[in-house]
Amino acid sequence: MTSPRAWLIWTIGIFAYLVAVSQRTSFGVVGLEATERFNASASAISFFTVLQLLVYAGLQIPVGVLVDRFGSRAMIAGGAILMGLGQLQLAFADSIPGGVAGRVLVGAGDAMTFISVIRLIPLWFAPGRVPLVTQLTGMSGQLGQLFSVLPFAFVLHSFGWTPGFLMLAGMSGVAVALVAVLLKDQPPGTETPDVQRGLRATGVSLASAWRQPGTRLGMWSHFTIQFSGTVFAMTWGYPFLISGQGLEAGTVAGLMTLYVAAGLAAGPFIGSFVARHPLRRSTMVLLISAATAAAWAAVLLMPGRSPLWLLAILVVVLAIGGPGSMIGFDFARTFNPAHRIGTATGIVNVGGFIAALVAIFMIGLVLDLLLASGYSQGVLYGLEPFRIALSVHFLLLGFGAIMMLACRRKVRRQMATEGVVVPPLLQAMARQRKANLARRRQRDRADKD
């Protein structure tokens, strides 16, 4: 366990995930170009991403079942092939249907990647390292977003639409080759679990994963804090900052880079916290959701355009939601047996992307309605319309937090029957303070002696 080869396998998986994230987020920096290329409205542009995410979310549970059956290697390679074909289609598309077809393929390939990479971790790494390596996986994959913000955006703006998307297709080809040659599903000599096959067995596995309240707690955790950053990075962040806040393209690129850097910095801290305090995972998720709501409220209620420092704070908070949402997968891992991890992970991963596609579509719809009503005064992506449209975040954050609390009560009742009682947070903090004080007094006595 945790051999040098494990890190090689993980690195190959991470590269495939990095490629998937770059494909997923590439449309987030071409919103203005896509509006002109396809002569599309805000709703039509949001539909590109909504449909992509709908395909992604709709395939999560089937992919989870398939990866439990066929292994990570086949699924990751197949996903990279689909994404490459999708970017080839998009490179030459000049109409909305053609562009949508490309994004559907990208969404399908993307759906096959992350769950498959996550499934490799408990098979190749010692249990004590799994939470941290899971966070490192989410962090490293986000470098793909940095690729879409910087090199892809540079090629797009310097050489045009087709060369930019051809470059992305080429990255998928490299991922397919590396996975086919170097990736292995599990360490040599590992006993393969006897997984029953067939529709009935699949249904039983899926039902068992869903009935586990820990799986549902993971799904609602992912729902609550993952979507806001996804919405910002994939679709509406770039238009909001450029047209709504009046920033220069270079400044926006800097903020997007900050988004990636903040996610990378937060990942190890969250992973270490989860490893040390597994009974407080849901508390961390709720704190991040509260911070996300507060950051959006500060920006949207600010008279006039927000200062750059406040936008930077918003970006950092949204970035923390990325590694924070990985806590949901830790719930799936700890409350399900190894042969059902892929299925449970698929259920968890549905949450955040369902929330994201709902938010993306509703924001685009509200912007179009405000333009049609005359409220926007002919400016589709104006600051005032964005204030109203982006308030959709509060509805989803509130709903997700309520569902989380309901599932957490069920999880803790189940844990209590197994002899694990989670004390109230304030009581636990008081106990910790007393323990720390006792240790300090003991050290002081030892020093005097």
Tab-separated table of C-alpha atoms in Angstrom:
chain	number	residue	atom	x	y	z
A	1	MET	CA	0.000	0.000	0.000
A	2	THR	CA	1.162	3.526	-0.871
A	3	SER	CA	4.120	2.205	-2.883
A	4	PRO	CA	5.991	4.359	-5.428
A	5	ARG	CA	3.938	2.664	-8.122
A	6	ALA	CA	0.777	3.868	-6.383
A	7	TRP	CA	1.918	7.457	-6.887
A	8	LEU	CA	2.642	6.752	-10.569
A	9	ILE	CA	-0.851	5.297	-11.055
A	10	TRP	CA	-2.326	8.281	-9.237
A	11	THR	CA	-0.335	10.719	-11.386
A	12	ILE	CA	-1.668	9.162	-14.604
A	13	GLY	CA	-5.187	9.338	-13.240
A	14	ILE	CA	-4.638	12.951	-12.202
A	15	PHE	CA	-3.464	13.900	-15.689
A	16	ALA	CA	-6.613	12.374	-17.187
A	17	TYR	CA	-8.723	14.284	-14.665
A	18	LEU	CA	-6.801	17.509	-15.388
A	19	VAL	CA	-7.612	17.066	-19.073
A	20	ALA	CA	-11.281	16.448	-18.222
A	21	VAL	CA	-11.505	19.604	-16.110
A	22	SER	CA	-9.890	21.682	-18.874
A	23	GLN	CA	-12.466	20.335	-21.348
A	24	ARG	CA	-15.314	20.922	-18.885
A	25	THR	CA	-14.414	24.535	-18.094
A	26	SER	CA	-13.230	25.581	-21.562
A	27	PHE	CA	-16.644	27.011	-22.444
A	28	GLY	CA	-16.452	29.313	-19.431
A	29	VAL	CA	-13.957	31.593	-21.209
A	30	VAL	CA	-15.635	31.594	-24.645
A	31	GLY	CA	-19.058	32.914	-23.628
A	32	LEU	CA	-18.674	36.199	-25.495
A	33	GLU	CA	-17.077	34.535	-28.554
A	34	ALA	CA	-19.753	31.832	-28.597
A	35	THR	CA	-22.509	34.467	-28.436
A	36	GLU	CA	-21.068	36.052	-31.580
A	37	ARG	CA	-20.139	32.813	-33.400
A	38	PHE	CA	-23.562	31.210	-32.942
A	39	ASN	CA	-25.572	34.459	-32.820
A	40	ALA	CA	-27.068	33.195	-29.559
A	41	SER	CA	-28.956	34.670	-26.597
A	42	ALA	CA	-27.946	34.315	-22.946
A	43	SER	CA	-30.356	31.414	-22.498
A	44	ALA	CA	-28.921	29.653	-25.541
A	45	ILE	CA	-25.357	30.082	-24.300
A	46	SER	CA	-26.325	28.789	-20.859
A	47	PHE	CA	-28.025	25.842	-22.574
A	48	PHE	CA	-24.642	24.663	-23.890
A	49	THR	CA	-23.356	24.233	-20.363
A	50	VAL	CA	-26.680	23.138	-18.881
A	51	LEU	CA	-26.995	20.281	-21.350
A	52	GLN	CA	-23.365	19.316	-20.822
A	53	LEU	CA	-23.906	19.202	-17.059
A	54	LEU	CA	-27.225	17.399	-17.479
A	55	VAL	CA	-25.446	14.668	-19.425
A	56	TYR	CA	-22.673	14.635	-16.822
A	57	ALA	CA	-25.047	14.405	-13.873
A	58	GLY	CA	-27.364	11.911	-15.577
A	59	LEU	CA	-24.467	9.541	-16.236
A	60	GLN	CA	-22.946	9.649	-12.749
A	61	ILE	CA	-24.885	6.733	-11.295
A	62	PRO	CA	-24.609	4.519	-14.431
A	63	VAL	CA	-20.892	5.304	-14.618
A	64	GLY	CA	-20.492	4.474	-10.926
A	65	VAL	CA	-22.070	1.081	-11.526
A	66	LEU	CA	-19.941	0.487	-14.637
A	67	VAL	CA	-16.664	1.422	-12.984
A	68	ASP	CA	-17.390	-1.041	-10.177
A	69	ARG	CA	-17.846	-3.687	-12.872
A	70	PHE	CA	-15.214	-2.865	-15.533
A	71	GLY	CA	-12.575	-0.944	-13.595
A	72	SER	CA	-11.095	2.541	-13.821
A	73	ARG	CA	-8.709	1.991	-16.748
A	74	ALA	CA	-11.392	1.243	-19.329
A	75	MET	CA	-13.665	4.030	-18.131
A	76	ILE	CA	-10.983	6.738	-18.048
A	77	ALA	CA	-9.734	5.844	-21.539
A	78	GLY	CA	-13.277	5.750	-22.919
A	79	GLY	CA	-14.031	9.127	-21.356
A	80	ALA	CA	-10.950	10.738	-22.908
A	81	ILE	CA	-11.945	9.405	-26.348
A	82	LEU	CA	-15.438	10.892	-26.051
A	83	MET	CA	-14.100	14.270	-24.918
A	84	GLY	CA	-11.627	14.371	-27.797
A	85	LEU	CA	-14.419	13.681	-30.287
A	86	GLY	CA	-16.557	16.364	-28.665
A	87	GLN	CA	-13.868	19.017	-28.954
A	88	LEU	CA	-13.254	18.063	-32.590
A	89	GLN	CA	-16.963	18.538	-33.261
A	90	LEU	CA	-16.983	21.887	-31.481
A	91	ALA	CA	-13.873	23.093	-33.312
A	92	PHE	CA	-15.722	23.104	-36.641
A	93	ALA	CA	-19.278	23.808	-35.434
A	94	ASP	CA	-20.849	27.007	-36.737
A	95	SER	CA	-24.411	26.540	-35.482
A	96	ILE	CA	-26.046	26.009	-32.099
A	97	PRO	CA	-27.031	22.352	-32.794
A	98	GLY	CA	-23.482	21.529	-33.889
A	99	GLY	CA	-21.982	23.177	-30.842
A	100	VAL	CA	-24.443	21.483	-28.502
A	101	ALA	CA	-23.572	18.075	-29.980
A	102	GLY	CA	-19.916	18.682	-29.160
A	103	ARG	CA	-20.663	19.688	-25.584
A	104	VAL	CA	-22.830	16.584	-25.096
A	105	LEU	CA	-19.869	14.384	-26.020
A	106	VAL	CA	-17.619	16.377	-23.700
A	107	GLY	CA	-20.117	15.985	-20.851
A	108	ALA	CA	-20.363	12.216	-21.428
A	109	GLY	CA	-16.586	11.759	-21.431
A	110	ASP	CA	-16.135	14.020	-18.429
A	111	ALA	CA	-18.717	11.971	-16.521
A	112	MET	CA	-16.570	8.856	-16.863
A	113	THR	CA	-13.362	10.348	-15.477
A	114	PHE	CA	-13.582	11.671	-11.933
A	115	ILE	CA	-15.416	8.731	-10.355
A	116	SER	CA	-12.951	6.348	-11.986
A	117	VAL	CA	-9.957	8.256	-10.608
A	118	ILE	CA	-11.486	8.452	-7.125
A	119	ARG	CA	-12.049	4.687	-7.153
A	120	LEU	CA	-8.319	4.086	-7.662
A	121	ILE	CA	-7.357	5.782	-4.397
A	122	PRO	CA	-8.623	3.293	-1.753
A	123	LEU	CA	-7.282	0.426	-3.875
A	124	TRP	CA	-3.728	1.805	-4.147
A	125	PHE	CA	-3.277	3.837	-0.927
A	126	ALA	CA	-3.307	3.023	2.794
A	127	PRO	CA	-6.586	4.010	4.531
A	128	GLY	CA	-4.951	6.735	6.619
A	129	ARG	CA	-3.812	8.526	3.480
A	130	VAL	CA	-7.072	8.305	1.546
A	131	PRO	CA	-8.683	11.606	2.767
A	132	LEU	CA	-5.577	13.647	1.955
A	133	VAL	CA	-4.970	11.958	-1.413
A	134	THR	CA	-8.633	12.519	-2.281
A	135	GLN	CA	-8.173	16.237	-1.603
A	136	LEU	CA	-4.955	16.269	-3.620
A	137	THR	CA	-6.915	14.709	-6.475
A	138	GLY	CA	-9.454	17.509	-6.467
A	139	MET	CA	-6.718	20.124	-6.151
A	140	SER	CA	-4.547	18.760	-8.931
A	141	GLY	CA	-7.458	18.383	-11.290
A	142	GLN	CA	-8.254	22.060	-10.885
A	143	LEU	CA	-5.032	22.843	-12.709
A	144	GLY	CA	-7.055	21.885	-15.757
A	145	GLN	CA	-9.181	24.953	-15.148
A	146	LEU	CA	-6.040	27.060	-15.044
A	147	PHE	CA	-5.135	25.578	-18.427
A	148	SER	CA	-8.481	26.647	-19.890
A	149	VAL	CA	-8.112	30.153	-18.422
A	150	LEU	CA	-4.543	30.767	-19.649
A	151	PRO	CA	-3.109	28.643	-22.540
A	152	PHE	CA	-6.463	27.779	-24.105
A	153	ALA	CA	-7.729	31.357	-23.828
A	154	PHE	CA	-4.444	32.601	-25.337
A	155	VAL	CA	-4.679	30.251	-28.330
A	156	LEU	CA	-8.379	31.046	-28.767
A	157	HIS	CA	-7.856	34.806	-28.827
A	158	SER	CA	-4.593	34.701	-30.809
A	159	PHE	CA	-5.318	32.046	-33.443
A	160	GLY	CA	-9.072	31.601	-33.430
A	161	TRP	CA	-11.843	29.251	-32.395
A	162	THR	CA	-10.841	26.132	-34.353
A	163	PRO	CA	-7.136	25.964	-33.306
A	164	GLY	CA	-8.132	26.439	-29.662
A	165	PHE	CA	-10.520	23.499	-29.604
A	166	LEU	CA	-8.188	21.330	-31.687
A	167	MET	CA	-5.561	21.816	-28.982
A	168	LEU	CA	-8.020	20.499	-26.390
A	169	ALA	CA	-8.790	17.480	-28.563
A	170	GLY	CA	-5.060	16.738	-28.784
A	171	MET	CA	-4.785	16.727	-24.983
A	172	SER	CA	-7.441	14.012	-24.856
A	173	GLY	CA	-5.375	11.923	-27.268
A	174	VAL	CA	-2.343	12.145	-24.971
A	175	ALA	CA	-4.505	11.083	-21.994
A	176	VAL	CA	-5.792	8.011	-23.878
A	177	ALA	CA	-2.246	6.901	-24.701
A	178	LEU	CA	-0.939	7.296	-21.135
A	179	VAL	CA	-3.900	5.492	-19.573
A	180	ALA	CA	-3.713	2.597	-22.040
A	181	VAL	CA	0.016	2.054	-21.458
A	182	LEU	CA	0.588	2.842	-17.765
A	183	LEU	CA	-2.638	2.715	-15.735
A	184	LYS	CA	-3.638	-0.395	-13.755
A	185	ASP	CA	-6.896	-0.885	-11.876
A	186	GLN	CA	-5.387	-2.346	-8.693
A	187	PRO	CA	-2.044	-3.536	-7.278
A	188	PRO	CA	-0.724	-6.907	-8.500
A	189	GLY	CA	-1.895	-9.792	-6.342
A	190	THR	CA	-4.925	-7.917	-5.016
A	191	GLU	CA	-7.953	-10.152	-4.695
A	192	THR	CA	-10.726	-8.935	-6.955
A	193	PRO	CA	-14.048	-8.783	-5.065
A	194	ASP	CA	-16.749	-11.111	-6.333
A	195	VAL	CA	-19.237	-8.580	-7.711
A	196	GLN	CA	-22.549	-9.963	-8.886
A	197	ARG	CA	-23.560	-8.967	-12.398
A	198	GLY	CA	-26.894	-8.442	-14.065
A	199	LEU	CA	-29.665	-5.866	-13.826
A	200	ARG	CA	-31.061	-7.278	-10.599
A	201	ALA	CA	-27.692	-7.207	-8.832
A	202	THR	CA	-27.067	-3.691	-10.161
A	203	GLY	CA	-30.409	-2.526	-8.825
A	204	VAL	CA	-29.716	-4.075	-5.427
A	205	SER	CA	-26.301	-2.372	-5.232
A	206	LEU	CA	-27.742	0.990	-6.240
A	207	ALA	CA	-30.620	0.709	-3.774
A	208	SER	CA	-28.248	-0.284	-0.965
A	209	ALA	CA	-26.006	2.704	-1.641
A	210	TRP	CA	-28.988	5.085	-1.708
A	211	ARG	CA	-30.553	3.697	1.475
A	212	GLN	CA	-27.327	4.411	3.329
A	213	PRO	CA	-27.949	7.868	4.900
A	214	GLY	CA	-24.205	8.570	4.772
A	215	THR	CA	-24.368	8.409	0.969
A	216	ARG	CA	-27.214	10.920	0.903
A	217	LEU	CA	-25.382	13.179	3.345
A	218	GLY	CA	-22.451	13.127	0.946
A	219	MET	CA	-24.720	13.969	-1.987
A	220	TRP	CA	-26.305	16.969	-0.252
A	221	SER	CA	-22.902	18.145	0.966
A	222	HIS	CA	-21.687	18.106	-2.627
A	223	PHE	CA	-24.909	19.801	-3.794
A	224	THR	CA	-24.572	22.655	-1.315
A	225	ILE	CA	-21.004	23.863	-1.774
A	226	GLN	CA	-19.828	22.623	-5.164
A	227	PHE	CA	-22.268	24.315	-7.519
A	228	SER	CA	-21.475	27.985	-6.901
A	229	GLY	CA	-17.858	27.732	-7.988
A	230	THR	CA	-18.845	25.579	-10.958
A	231	VAL	CA	-21.374	28.172	-12.113
A	232	PHE	CA	-18.781	30.916	-11.727
A	233	ALA	CA	-15.981	29.065	-13.511
A	234	MET	CA	-17.949	27.353	-16.263
A	235	THR	CA	-20.387	30.007	-17.466
A	236	TRP	CA	-21.292	33.210	-15.662
A	237	GLY	CA	-18.158	34.319	-13.833
A	238	TYR	CA	-16.391	35.637	-16.924
A	239	PRO	CA	-19.352	37.689	-18.298
A	240	PHE	CA	-20.163	38.962	-14.793
A	241	LEU	CA	-16.635	40.213	-14.211
A	242	ILE	CA	-16.108	41.619	-17.736
A	243	SER	CA	-19.501	43.156	-18.532
A	244	GLY	CA	-21.063	43.496	-15.099
A	245	GLN	CA	-18.058	44.633	-13.056
A	246	GLY	CA	-16.193	46.304	-15.944
A	247	LEU	CA	-12.862	44.538	-15.409
A	248	GLU	CA	-10.196	44.130	-18.064
A	249	ALA	CA	-9.578	40.676	-19.531
A	250	GLY	CA	-6.146	40.496	-17.892
A	251	THR	CA	-7.612	41.260	-14.466
A	252	VAL	CA	-10.265	38.587	-14.932
A	253	ALA	CA	-7.587	36.078	-15.903
A	254	GLY	CA	-5.769	36.991	-12.692
A	255	LEU	CA	-8.909	36.398	-10.618
A	256	MET	CA	-9.499	33.057	-12.310
A	257	THR	CA	-5.901	32.125	-11.563
A	258	LEU	CA	-6.501	33.139	-7.946
A	259	TYR	CA	-9.543	30.843	-7.970
A	260	VAL	CA	-7.371	27.881	-8.900
A	261	ALA	CA	-4.563	28.837	-6.506
A	262	ALA	CA	-6.957	29.247	-3.570
A	263	GLY	CA	-8.479	25.832	-4.258
A	264	LEU	CA	-5.015	24.286	-4.352
A	265	ALA	CA	-4.081	25.952	-1.064
A	266	ALA	CA	-7.289	24.983	0.729
A	267	GLY	CA	-7.223	21.320	-0.288
A	268	PRO	CA	-4.485	20.056	2.084
A	269	PHE	CA	-5.999	21.916	5.030
A	270	ILE	CA	-9.451	20.419	4.420
A	271	GLY	CA	-7.989	16.955	3.833
A	272	SER	CA	-6.022	17.115	7.081
A	273	PHE	CA	-9.079	18.375	8.965
A	274	VAL	CA	-11.197	15.487	7.664
A	275	ALA	CA	-8.520	12.951	8.626
A	276	ARG	CA	-8.188	14.373	12.167
A	277	HIS	CA	-11.862	15.198	12.813
A	278	PRO	CA	-14.024	12.727	10.863
A	279	LEU	CA	-17.029	13.440	13.112
A	280	ARG	CA	-16.998	17.145	12.150
A	281	ARG	CA	-17.017	16.816	8.373
A	282	SER	CA	-20.586	18.090	7.963
A	283	THR	CA	-19.826	21.080	10.199
A	284	MET	CA	-17.043	22.097	7.833
A	285	VAL	CA	-19.430	21.847	4.877
A	286	LEU	CA	-22.044	24.033	6.607
A	287	LEU	CA	-19.424	26.659	7.484
A	288	ILE	CA	-18.264	26.823	3.865
A	289	SER	CA	-21.865	27.176	2.621
A	290	ALA	CA	-22.459	30.049	5.077
A	291	ALA	CA	-19.272	31.782	3.912
A	292	THR	CA	-20.365	31.361	0.273
A	293	ALA	CA	-23.732	32.993	0.972
A	294	ALA	CA	-22.062	35.860	2.845
A	295	ALA	CA	-19.548	36.502	0.041
A	296	TRP	CA	-22.246	36.614	-2.642
A	297	ALA	CA	-24.404	38.897	-0.471
A	298	ALA	CA	-21.505	41.318	0.013
A	299	VAL	CA	-20.837	41.556	-3.743
A	300	LEU	CA	-24.457	41.699	-4.923
A	301	LEU	CA	-25.544	44.268	-2.308
A	302	MET	CA	-22.540	46.536	-2.859
A	303	PRO	CA	-23.704	49.882	-4.359
A	304	GLY	CA	-22.167	50.219	-7.785
A	305	ARG	CA	-19.315	48.014	-8.911
A	306	SER	CA	-17.460	46.051	-6.270
A	307	PRO	CA	-13.831	46.878	-5.424
A	308	LEU	CA	-11.268	44.411	-6.660
A	309	TRP	CA	-10.414	43.238	-3.129
A	310	LEU	CA	-14.037	42.220	-2.510
A	311	LEU	CA	-14.202	40.320	-5.804
A	312	ALA	CA	-10.968	38.585	-4.815
A	313	ILE	CA	-12.554	37.507	-1.515
A	314	LEU	CA	-15.557	36.139	-3.414
A	315	VAL	CA	-13.268	34.185	-5.721
A	316	VAL	CA	-11.314	32.714	-2.786
A	317	VAL	CA	-14.493	31.637	-0.962
A	318	LEU	CA	-15.920	30.035	-4.110
A	319	ALA	CA	-12.615	28.252	-4.644
A	320	ILE	CA	-12.724	26.748	-1.141
A	321	GLY	CA	-16.056	25.166	-2.070
A	322	GLY	CA	-14.239	22.948	-4.590
A	323	PRO	CA	-12.046	21.000	-2.144
A	324	GLY	CA	-14.787	21.351	0.468
A	325	SER	CA	-17.199	19.432	-1.736
A	326	MET	CA	-14.729	16.529	-1.780
A	327	ILE	CA	-15.866	15.796	1.774
A	328	GLY	CA	-18.981	14.321	0.177
A	329	PHE	CA	-16.877	11.564	-1.399
A	330	ASP	CA	-15.327	10.805	1.975
A	331	PHE	CA	-18.848	10.141	3.283
A	332	ALA	CA	-19.385	7.729	0.376
A	333	ARG	CA	-16.126	5.922	1.141
A	334	THR	CA	-16.621	5.538	4.891
A	335	PHE	CA	-20.289	4.477	4.822
A	336	ASN	CA	-20.098	1.946	1.955
A	337	PRO	CA	-18.143	-1.291	1.341
A	338	ALA	CA	-15.301	-1.270	-1.194
A	339	HIS	CA	-17.265	-3.033	-3.952
A	340	ARG	CA	-19.913	-0.281	-3.850
A	341	ILE	CA	-17.686	2.795	-3.700
A	342	GLY	CA	-18.096	3.620	-7.406
A	343	THR	CA	-21.884	3.501	-7.199
A	344	ALA	CA	-21.991	5.578	-4.003
A	345	THR	CA	-19.511	8.087	-5.442
A	346	GLY	CA	-21.712	8.461	-8.521
A	347	ILE	CA	-24.703	9.279	-6.317
A	348	VAL	CA	-22.684	11.886	-4.420
A	349	ASN	CA	-21.322	13.477	-7.589
A	350	VAL	CA	-24.831	13.958	-8.980
A	351	GLY	CA	-25.617	16.476	-6.251
A	352	GLY	CA	-23.292	19.336	-7.091
A	353	PHE	CA	-23.782	19.136	-10.835
A	354	ILE	CA	-27.578	18.997	-10.625
A	355	ALA	CA	-27.400	22.164	-8.527
A	356	ALA	CA	-24.961	23.724	-11.016
A	357	LEU	CA	-27.065	23.058	-14.099
A	358	VAL	CA	-30.202	24.383	-12.367
A	359	ALA	CA	-28.352	27.550	-11.344
A	360	ILE	CA	-26.753	28.094	-14.758
A	361	PHE	CA	-30.053	27.711	-16.595
A	362	MET	CA	-32.022	29.881	-14.150
A	363	ILE	CA	-29.438	32.670	-14.267
A	364	GLY	CA	-29.547	32.739	-18.076
A	365	LEU	CA	-33.353	32.632	-18.054
A	366	VAL	CA	-33.613	35.496	-15.568
A	367	LEU	CA	-31.174	37.605	-17.615
A	368	ASP	CA	-33.265	37.096	-20.762
A	369	LEU	CA	-36.515	37.872	-18.942
A	370	LEU	CA	-35.069	41.080	-17.514
A	371	LEU	CA	-33.886	42.112	-20.985
A	372	ALA	CA	-37.288	41.384	-22.529
A	373	SER	CA	-39.068	43.321	-19.777
A	374	GLY	CA	-36.939	46.416	-20.369
A	375	TYR	CA	-35.388	46.319	-16.887
A	376	SER	CA	-31.906	45.784	-18.336
A	377	GLN	CA	-32.212	48.868	-20.587
A	378	GLY	CA	-30.897	46.920	-23.551
A	379	VAL	CA	-27.755	45.637	-21.755
A	380	LEU	CA	-28.025	41.862	-21.450
A	381	TYR	CA	-25.006	41.426	-19.162
A	382	GLY	CA	-25.361	44.604	-17.122
A	383	LEU	CA	-24.569	44.813	-13.417
A	384	GLU	CA	-28.148	45.387	-12.253
A	385	PRO	CA	-29.572	42.372	-14.132
A	386	PHE	CA	-26.726	40.261	-12.775
A	387	ARG	CA	-27.599	41.308	-9.196
A	388	ILE	CA	-31.030	39.737	-9.557
A	389	ALA	CA	-30.024	36.733	-11.656
A	390	LEU	CA	-27.117	35.683	-9.434
A	391	SER	CA	-29.374	35.745	-6.363
A	392	VAL	CA	-30.427	32.254	-7.475
A	393	HIS	CA	-27.431	31.094	-5.417
A	394	PHE	CA	-29.189	31.847	-2.135
A	395	LEU	CA	-32.149	29.594	-2.938
A	396	LEU	CA	-29.936	26.607	-3.699
A	397	LEU	CA	-27.573	27.199	-0.774
A	398	GLY	CA	-30.505	27.353	1.645
A	399	PHE	CA	-32.218	24.272	0.227
A	400	GLY	CA	-28.996	22.253	0.280
A	401	ALA	CA	-28.239	23.194	3.890
A	402	ILE	CA	-31.727	22.123	5.016
A	403	MET	CA	-31.400	18.739	3.289
A	404	MET	CA	-27.932	18.273	4.782
A	405	LEU	CA	-29.185	18.846	8.300
A	406	ALA	CA	-32.025	16.365	7.791
A	407	CYS	CA	-29.634	13.658	6.523
A	408	ARG	CA	-27.104	14.375	9.245
A	409	ARG	CA	-29.689	13.614	11.926
A	410	LYS	CA	-30.325	10.206	10.324
A	411	VAL	CA	-26.606	9.483	10.062
A	412	ARG	CA	-25.993	10.328	13.702
A	413	ARG	CA	-28.935	8.168	14.816
A	414	GLN	CA	-27.423	5.295	12.848
A	415	MET	CA	-23.993	5.918	14.369
A	416	ALA	CA	-25.521	6.019	17.872
A	417	THR	CA	-26.945	2.521	17.390
A	418	GLU	CA	-23.393	1.409	16.585
A	419	GLY	CA	-22.030	2.993	19.759
A	420	VAL	CA	-20.618	6.180	18.202
A	421	VAL	CA	-22.141	9.287	19.787
A	422	VAL	CA	-21.275	12.697	18.320
A	423	PRO	CA	-21.351	15.318	21.108
A	424	PRO	CA	-22.631	18.840	20.361
A	425	LEU	CA	-19.945	21.041	18.863
A	426	LEU	CA	-19.774	23.516	21.754
A	427	GLN	CA	-19.539	20.667	24.252
A	428	ALA	CA	-16.768	19.027	22.223
A	429	MET	CA	-14.882	22.329	22.022
A	430	ALA	CA	-15.182	22.782	25.793
A	431	ARG	CA	-13.802	19.298	26.354
A	432	GLN	CA	-10.947	20.006	23.987
A	433	ARG	CA	-10.091	23.235	25.826
A	434	LYS	CA	-10.067	21.372	29.167
A	435	ALA	CA	-7.840	18.665	27.720
A	436	ASN	CA	-5.436	21.248	26.301
A	437	LEU	CA	-5.357	23.074	29.634
A	438	ALA	CA	-4.648	19.820	31.497
A	439	ARG	CA	-1.777	19.031	29.119
A	440	ARG	CA	-0.280	22.491	29.583
A	441	ARG	CA	-0.453	22.148	33.370
A	442	GLN	CA	1.170	18.737	33.151
A	443	ARG	CA	4.002	20.155	31.016
A	444	ASP	CA	4.448	23.035	33.469
A	445	ARG	CA	4.729	20.636	36.395
A	446	ALA	CA	7.210	18.521	34.455
A	447	ASP	CA	9.307	21.621	33.697
A	448	LYS	CA	9.344	22.621	37.405
A	449	ASP	CA	10.422	19.143	38.426
